[in-house]
GROMACS .gro file of C-alpha atoms in nm:
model
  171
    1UNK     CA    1   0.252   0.525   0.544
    2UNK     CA    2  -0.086   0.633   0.445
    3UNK     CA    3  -0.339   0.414   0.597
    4UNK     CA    4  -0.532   0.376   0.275
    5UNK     CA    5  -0.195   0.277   0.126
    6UNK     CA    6  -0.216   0.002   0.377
    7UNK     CA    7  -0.494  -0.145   0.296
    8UNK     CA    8  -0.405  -0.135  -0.060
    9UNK     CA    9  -0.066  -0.406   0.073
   10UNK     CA   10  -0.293  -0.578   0.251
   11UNK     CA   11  -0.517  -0.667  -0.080
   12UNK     CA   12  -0.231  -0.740  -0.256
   13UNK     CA   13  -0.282  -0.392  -0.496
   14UNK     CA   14   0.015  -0.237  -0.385
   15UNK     CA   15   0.377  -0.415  -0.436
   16UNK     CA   16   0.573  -0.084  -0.504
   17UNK     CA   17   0.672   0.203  -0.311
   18UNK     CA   18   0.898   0.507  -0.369
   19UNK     CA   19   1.107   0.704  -0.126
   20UNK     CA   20   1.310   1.029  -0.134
   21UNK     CA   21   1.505   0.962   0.118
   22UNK     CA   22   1.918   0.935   0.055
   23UNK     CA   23   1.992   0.767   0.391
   24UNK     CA   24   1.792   0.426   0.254
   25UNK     CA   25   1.812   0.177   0.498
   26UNK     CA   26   1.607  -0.117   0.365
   27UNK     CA   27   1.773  -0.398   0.228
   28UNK     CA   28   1.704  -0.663  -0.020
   29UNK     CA   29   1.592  -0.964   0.120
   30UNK     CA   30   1.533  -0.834   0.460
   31UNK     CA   31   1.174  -0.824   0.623
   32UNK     CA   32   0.998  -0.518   0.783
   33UNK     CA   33   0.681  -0.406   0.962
   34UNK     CA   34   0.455  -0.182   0.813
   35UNK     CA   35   0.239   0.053   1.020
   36UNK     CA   36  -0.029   0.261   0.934
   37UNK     CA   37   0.003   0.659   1.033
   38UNK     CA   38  -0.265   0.937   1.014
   39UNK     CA   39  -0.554   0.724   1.023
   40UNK     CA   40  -0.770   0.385   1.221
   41UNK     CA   41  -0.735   0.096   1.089
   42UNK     CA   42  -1.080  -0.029   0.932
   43UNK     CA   43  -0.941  -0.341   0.760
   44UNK     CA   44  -0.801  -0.618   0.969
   45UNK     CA   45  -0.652  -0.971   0.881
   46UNK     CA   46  -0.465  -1.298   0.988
   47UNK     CA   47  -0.249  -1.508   0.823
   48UNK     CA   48  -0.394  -1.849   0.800
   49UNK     CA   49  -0.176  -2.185   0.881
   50UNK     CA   50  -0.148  -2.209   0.489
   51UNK     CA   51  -0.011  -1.876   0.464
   52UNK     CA   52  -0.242  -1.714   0.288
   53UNK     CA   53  -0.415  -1.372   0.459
   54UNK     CA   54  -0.739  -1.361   0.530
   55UNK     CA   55  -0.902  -1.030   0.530
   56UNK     CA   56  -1.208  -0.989   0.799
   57UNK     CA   57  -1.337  -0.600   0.746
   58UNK     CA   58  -1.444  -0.427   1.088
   59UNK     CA   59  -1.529  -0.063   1.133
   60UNK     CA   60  -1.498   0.072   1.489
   61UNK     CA   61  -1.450   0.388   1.712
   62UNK     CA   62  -1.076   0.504   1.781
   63UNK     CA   63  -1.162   0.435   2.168
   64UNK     CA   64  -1.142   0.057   2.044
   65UNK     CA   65  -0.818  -0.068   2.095
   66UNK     CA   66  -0.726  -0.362   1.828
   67UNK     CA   67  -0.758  -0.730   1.980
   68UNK     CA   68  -0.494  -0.941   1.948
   69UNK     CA   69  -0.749  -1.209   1.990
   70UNK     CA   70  -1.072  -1.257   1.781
   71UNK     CA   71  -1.336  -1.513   1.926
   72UNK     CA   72  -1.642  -1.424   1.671
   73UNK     CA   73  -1.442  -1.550   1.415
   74UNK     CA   74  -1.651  -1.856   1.250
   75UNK     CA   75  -1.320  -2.111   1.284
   76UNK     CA   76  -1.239  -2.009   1.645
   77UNK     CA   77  -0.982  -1.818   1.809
   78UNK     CA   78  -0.640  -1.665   1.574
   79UNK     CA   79  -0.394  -1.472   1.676
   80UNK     CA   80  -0.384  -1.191   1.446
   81UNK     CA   81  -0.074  -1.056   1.329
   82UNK     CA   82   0.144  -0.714   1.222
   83UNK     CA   83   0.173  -0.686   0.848
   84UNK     CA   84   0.554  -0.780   0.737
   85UNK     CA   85   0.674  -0.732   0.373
   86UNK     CA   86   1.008  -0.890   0.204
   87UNK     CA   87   1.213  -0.592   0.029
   88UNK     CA   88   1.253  -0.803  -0.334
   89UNK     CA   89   1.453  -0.568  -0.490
   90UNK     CA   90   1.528  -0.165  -0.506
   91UNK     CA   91   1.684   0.121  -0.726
   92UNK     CA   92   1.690   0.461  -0.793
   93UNK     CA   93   1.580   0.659  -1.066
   94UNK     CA   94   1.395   0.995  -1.149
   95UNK     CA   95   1.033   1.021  -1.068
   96UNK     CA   96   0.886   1.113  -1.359
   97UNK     CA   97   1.067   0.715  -1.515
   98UNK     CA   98   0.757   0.567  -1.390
   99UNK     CA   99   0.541   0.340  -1.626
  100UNK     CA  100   0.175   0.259  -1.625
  101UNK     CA  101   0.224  -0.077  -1.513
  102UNK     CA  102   0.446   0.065  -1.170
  103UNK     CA  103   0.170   0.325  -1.113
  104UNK     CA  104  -0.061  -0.002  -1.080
  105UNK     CA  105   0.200  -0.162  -0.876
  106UNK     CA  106   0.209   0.170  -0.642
  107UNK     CA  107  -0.177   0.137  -0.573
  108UNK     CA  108  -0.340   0.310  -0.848
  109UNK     CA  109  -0.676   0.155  -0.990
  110UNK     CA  110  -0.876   0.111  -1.275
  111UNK     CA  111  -1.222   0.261  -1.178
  112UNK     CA  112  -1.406   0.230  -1.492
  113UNK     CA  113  -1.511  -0.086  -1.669
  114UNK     CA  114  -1.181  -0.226  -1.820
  115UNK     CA  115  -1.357  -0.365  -2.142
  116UNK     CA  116  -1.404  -0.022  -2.318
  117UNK     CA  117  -1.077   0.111  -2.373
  118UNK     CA  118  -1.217   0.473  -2.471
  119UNK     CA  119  -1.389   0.493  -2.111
  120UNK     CA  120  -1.094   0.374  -1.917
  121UNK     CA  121  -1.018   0.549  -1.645
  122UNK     CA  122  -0.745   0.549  -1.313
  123UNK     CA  123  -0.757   0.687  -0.956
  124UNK     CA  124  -0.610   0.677  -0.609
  125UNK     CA  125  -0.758   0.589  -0.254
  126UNK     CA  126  -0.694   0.969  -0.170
  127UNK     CA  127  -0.911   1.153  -0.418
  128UNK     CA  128  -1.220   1.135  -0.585
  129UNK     CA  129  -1.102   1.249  -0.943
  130UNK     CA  130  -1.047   1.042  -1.221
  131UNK     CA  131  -0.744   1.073  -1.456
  132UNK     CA  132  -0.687   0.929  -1.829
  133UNK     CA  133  -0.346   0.736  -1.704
  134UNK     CA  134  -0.231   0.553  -1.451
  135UNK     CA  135   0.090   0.783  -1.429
  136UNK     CA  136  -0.138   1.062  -1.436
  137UNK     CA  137  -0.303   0.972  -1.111
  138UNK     CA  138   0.047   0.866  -0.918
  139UNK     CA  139   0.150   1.210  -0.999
  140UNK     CA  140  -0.190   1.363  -0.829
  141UNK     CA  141  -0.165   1.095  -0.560
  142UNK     CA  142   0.206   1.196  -0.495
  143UNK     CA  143   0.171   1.554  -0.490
  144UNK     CA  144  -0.144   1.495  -0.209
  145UNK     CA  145   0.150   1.323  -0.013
  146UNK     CA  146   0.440   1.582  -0.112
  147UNK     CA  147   0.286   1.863  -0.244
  148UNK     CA  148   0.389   2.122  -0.031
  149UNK     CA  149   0.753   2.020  -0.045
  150UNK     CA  150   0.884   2.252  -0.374
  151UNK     CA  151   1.218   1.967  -0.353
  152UNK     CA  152   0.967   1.684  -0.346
  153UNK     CA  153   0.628   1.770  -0.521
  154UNK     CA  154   0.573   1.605  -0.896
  155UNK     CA  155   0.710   1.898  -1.135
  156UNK     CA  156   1.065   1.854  -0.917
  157UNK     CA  157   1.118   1.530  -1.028
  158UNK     CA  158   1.306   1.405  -0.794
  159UNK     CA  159   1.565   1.092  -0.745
  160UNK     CA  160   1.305   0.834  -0.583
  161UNK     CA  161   1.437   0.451  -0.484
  162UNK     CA  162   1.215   0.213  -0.593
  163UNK     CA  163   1.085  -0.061  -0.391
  164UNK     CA  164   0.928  -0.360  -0.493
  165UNK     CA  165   0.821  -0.580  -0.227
  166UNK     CA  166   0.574  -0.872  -0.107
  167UNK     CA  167   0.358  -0.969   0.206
  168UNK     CA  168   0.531  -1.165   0.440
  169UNK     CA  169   0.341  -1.431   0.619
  170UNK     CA  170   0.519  -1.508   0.980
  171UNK     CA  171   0.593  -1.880   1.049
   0.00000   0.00000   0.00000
């Protein structure tokens, strides 16, 4: 996973993913660790004892390892801990079946005021452009992740399964 993708679960603006993958081993109801590839983490969190995350931004040099221990936090010591989603449900279906309301649910943003509907606009964490749809800027945002794959890029259309999920808080 993309680490900006991460952050995105992590603020609750991702709940979707898609994968090409036939040999699909996540299962419905099952919880699994999500780790962040490609890139240093410069969000970090902890699940509070009401189960709600709490989402403490630090920017730091890759020398820095990650404490599992933060004492400048204002309420004390926590133990922070790995993000965990809950698979919720999953099926297959042809890329380009995607609505405007998934492409929100797989990260994509509104980046323009929402209250003009002529000067609305979408994007992804991995690009700078702006695109009239939400669909419009999963299709840029999955071609920047597999582009160069002629099987897997956007105009192939591939079989994707779709997977919604949900942050896990650990007990």
């Amino acid at each position: 996973m993309i680490f900006k993708q991460y952050e995105d679960i992590i603020r609750g603006l991702k709940t979707q993913t898609r994968r090409t993958s036939t040999s699909d081993t996540y299962k419905v109801g099952h919880v699994y660790s999500v780790v962040p590839k490609r890139a240093k983490p410069t969000v970090w969190y902890r699940w509070l004892s009401n189960e709600t995350l709490d989402i403490w931004r630090e920017h730091y040099s890759p020398s820095t390892p990650q404490p599992l221990l933060m004492d400048r936090l204002p309420d004390g010591p926590q133990y922070w801990r790995p993000l965990k989603i809950r698979i919720l449900s999953k099926h297959w279906e042809p890329l380009h079946y995607i609505s405007e309301d998934c492409a929100i649910k797989e990260g994509i943003h509104v980046v323009d005021s929402p209250d003009t509907t002529t000067h609305i606009r979408y994007a992804h964490n991995l690009s700078q452009v702006r695109f009239l749809t939400a669909v419009a800027a999963y299709a840029d945002l999955w071609d920047v992740i597999n582009g160069k794959s002629k099987t897997l890029c956007w105009a192939a259309n591939p079989d994707v399964c779709v997977h919604r999920f949900e942050l896990y808080a650990l007990k």
